[in-house]
Coordinates of C-alpha atoms in Angstrom, one line a residue:
M1 CA 122.8 96.4 119.7
N2 CA 121.8 93.3 121.3
V3 CA 119.8 90.9 118.7
T4 CA 116.8 91.0 121.0
E5 CA 116.6 95.0 121.4
L6 CA 116.1 95.1 117.3
R7 CA 112.5 96.6 116.5
P8 CA 110.4 96.1 113.0
G9 CA 111.9 99.4 111.4
N10 CA 115.5 99.0 112.3
Y11 CA 118.5 98.5 109.6
F12 CA 121.4 96.7 110.6
E13 CA 124.6 95.3 108.7
E14 CA 125.3 91.6 109.2
E15 CA 127.9 89.6 107.3
G16 CA 128.1 92.5 104.7
N17 CA 124.5 92.2 104.2
L18 CA 122.1 94.9 105.0
Y19 CA 119.3 94.3 106.6
Y20 CA 115.6 95.9 107.3
V21 CA 113.6 94.3 110.0
I22 CA 110.2 93.2 109.4
D23 CA 109.4 91.6 112.4
I24 CA 110.9 90.0 115.5
L25 CA 109.8 87.0 118.1
L26 CA 111.6 86.7 121.4
N27 CA 111.2 83.1 122.6
K28 CA 112.4 82.3 126.3
T29 CA 112.3 78.9 127.7
A30 CA 113.1 77.6 131.3
M31 CA 116.0 75.6 130.2
R32 CA 117.5 78.0 127.6
K33 CA 118.5 81.5 126.8
M34 CA 116.2 83.7 124.9
V35 CA 116.3 83.1 121.3
A36 CA 115.5 85.8 118.8
K37 CA 113.6 84.9 115.4
V38 CA 114.0 88.0 113.2
K39 CA 112.3 88.3 109.9
V40 CA 114.5 90.4 107.8
K41 CA 114.5 92.0 104.2
N42 CA 117.9 92.2 102.3
V43 CA 117.7 96.0 101.4
R44 CA 120.2 95.2 98.3
T45 CA 118.6 92.0 97.0
G46 CA 114.8 92.2 98.0
A47 CA 115.1 88.8 99.5
I48 CA 113.2 88.1 103.1
T49 CA 114.7 85.7 105.4
E50 CA 114.2 84.9 108.6
L51 CA 117.6 84.9 111.0
S52 CA 117.8 83.2 114.6
A53 CA 120.3 84.3 117.3
N54 CA 121.0 83.6 121.2
S55 CA 120.4 86.6 123.6
G56 CA 123.7 88.4 123.6
Y57 CA 124.5 88.3 120.0
Q58 CA 125.4 91.7 119.0
V59 CA 124.5 93.2 115.6
E60 CA 125.4 96.5 114.1
T61 CA 122.6 99.1 113.4
V62 CA 122.9 101.4 110.4
R63 CA 121.1 104.4 109.9
L64 CA 120.3 105.1 106.2
D65 CA 120.7 108.6 104.4
K66 CA 117.5 110.0 103.1
K67 CA 117.3 112.6 100.5
K68 CA 114.5 114.0 98.8
M69 CA 114.9 114.7 95.0
N70 CA 112.9 115.2 91.9
Y71 CA 112.6 112.6 89.1
L72 CA 113.8 114.1 85.8
Y73 CA 113.5 111.5 83.1
D74 CA 114.2 108.2 82.0
N75 CA 117.4 107.8 79.8
G76 CA 117.2 104.4 78.5
D77 CA 118.8 102.4 81.1
F78 CA 118.9 104.8 83.9
L79 CA 116.1 106.9 85.6
V80 CA 117.9 110.4 86.3
F81 CA 117.2 112.3 89.9
M82 CA 117.8 115.7 90.7
D83 CA 118.6 117.4 94.3
N84 CA 116.5 120.3 94.8
E85 CA 119.0 122.1 97.1
T86 CA 122.7 121.4 95.4
Y87 CA 121.0 120.8 91.7
E88 CA 123.3 117.2 91.9
Q89 CA 122.0 114.2 89.6
V90 CA 122.3 110.8 90.5
E91 CA 121.2 108.1 88.0
I92 CA 119.7 104.9 89.4
P93 CA 119.6 101.5 87.0
K94 CA 116.0 100.6 85.5
S95 CA 116.6 97.2 86.6
R96 CA 116.7 98.1 90.1
L97 CA 113.2 100.1 90.3
E98 CA 110.9 98.0 88.2
W99 CA 108.0 98.5 90.6
E100 CA 108.9 102.0 91.3
I101 CA 109.0 103.4 87.9
K102 CA 105.2 102.1 87.4
F103 CA 104.5 105.5 89.4
L104 CA 106.7 107.9 88.3
K105 CA 106.2 111.1 86.5
E106 CA 108.4 113.8 85.7
N107 CA 109.1 116.2 88.3
Q108 CA 107.7 114.2 91.0
E109 CA 109.3 114.4 94.4
V110 CA 110.5 111.2 95.8
E111 CA 112.9 109.9 98.8
I112 CA 116.5 108.5 97.8
T113 CA 117.6 106.0 100.5
S114 CA 121.5 105.6 100.7
Y115 CA 124.0 104.2 102.7
E116 CA 127.6 105.2 102.9
D117 CA 127.0 106.6 99.4
E118 CA 125.7 103.5 97.7
I119 CA 122.1 104.3 96.7
L120 CA 119.9 101.3 97.9
G121 CA 116.7 102.9 96.1
I122 CA 113.4 105.1 96.6
N123 CA 110.7 105.6 98.5
L124 CA 107.5 106.4 97.2
P125 CA 104.2 107.9 98.6
A126 CA 101.7 105.7 100.1
K127 CA 99.2 107.1 97.0
V128 CA 100.2 109.2 93.8
T129 CA 97.7 111.1 92.0
L130 CA 97.7 109.8 88.0
K131 CA 95.8 110.8 85.3
I132 CA 93.8 108.0 83.1
T133 CA 95.1 107.7 79.4
H134 CA 92.6 105.0 78.0
C135 CA 90.0 103.0 79.5
E136 CA 87.1 100.7 78.4
P137 CA 83.8 102.2 77.8
A138 CA 81.0 101.3 80.8
V139 CA 79.1 98.3 79.9
R140 CA 75.3 98.9 80.7
G141 CA 73.9 96.0 83.3
D142 CA 77.5 94.8 84.3
T143 CA 76.7 95.3 88.1
V144 CA 76.8 91.9 89.5
N145 CA 79.5 92.7 92.1
K146 CA 81.9 95.5 92.4
A147 CA 81.5 97.2 88.9
M148 CA 85.1 97.8 87.5
K149 CA 86.6 98.2 84.2
D150 CA 90.3 98.0 82.7
A151 CA 92.1 101.4 82.2
V152 CA 95.5 102.5 81.5
V153 CA 97.2 105.4 83.5
E154 CA 99.9 107.8 82.0
T155 CA 102.7 105.8 83.3
G156 CA 101.5 102.8 81.3
L157 CA 100.4 100.9 84.6
K158 CA 97.1 98.8 84.0
I159 CA 94.5 98.9 86.9
R160 CA 90.9 98.4 87.5
V161 CA 88.9 101.6 88.0
P162 CA 84.8 101.8 88.8
L163 CA 82.5 102.5 85.8
F164 CA 82.3 106.1 86.2
I165 CA 85.7 107.0 85.9
N166 CA 86.8 108.3 82.2
E167 CA 89.9 109.1 80.4
G168 CA 91.5 112.4 81.3
D169 CA 90.3 111.7 85.1
N170 CA 92.8 111.9 87.8
V171 CA 92.8 108.8 90.5
L172 CA 94.9 107.9 93.4
V173 CA 97.1 104.9 92.8
R174 CA 98.5 102.9 95.7
T175 CA 102.0 102.7 95.5
D176 CA 102.3 99.1 97.4
T177 CA 99.5 97.3 95.7
G178 CA 99.1 99.1 92.3
D179 CA 95.2 99.3 92.8
Y180 CA 93.1 102.1 92.3
D181 CA 92.0 104.0 95.7
G182 CA 89.9 106.8 94.8
R183 CA 89.2 109.9 92.8
A184 CA 91.9 112.7 92.9
N185 CA 91.1 116.5 93.1

């Protein structure tokens, strides 16, 4: 595929690296060929960089495999997931899922992404429901601005919640920022 045809959300391989397109800017002047500046994320390392290429430069687009799996347990250095249809189990190193582990509960369904049998990571839903296991008592009169207090959810993640939230309540937590998003039913 021509580099100028890339769109946000595409994946491509370049010099042995696998990239996810975040944004693309096409620049054309009267005397030069079109130049594409592509903001990309290296899928394996997580590094975000910008690549530049002239019009006509070819890149090899790739398709990632996505499979729904259930999170089973943490066995120390690895997190174990199971395919619901084949009951095949895969282990992913904990070090590759440092952010995602804050939102994982046993038997939670997630989407595992892989490329040519190499597991790249997991995709979490936009919001997850977690139970408050500990929170500070509300301080009366502390309502100068958005009245919030510290709380800990069942996965160990520390978040800020409104004063009316108590221990044992279920709350929605955003997986992109780790912030409180509302009460869960």
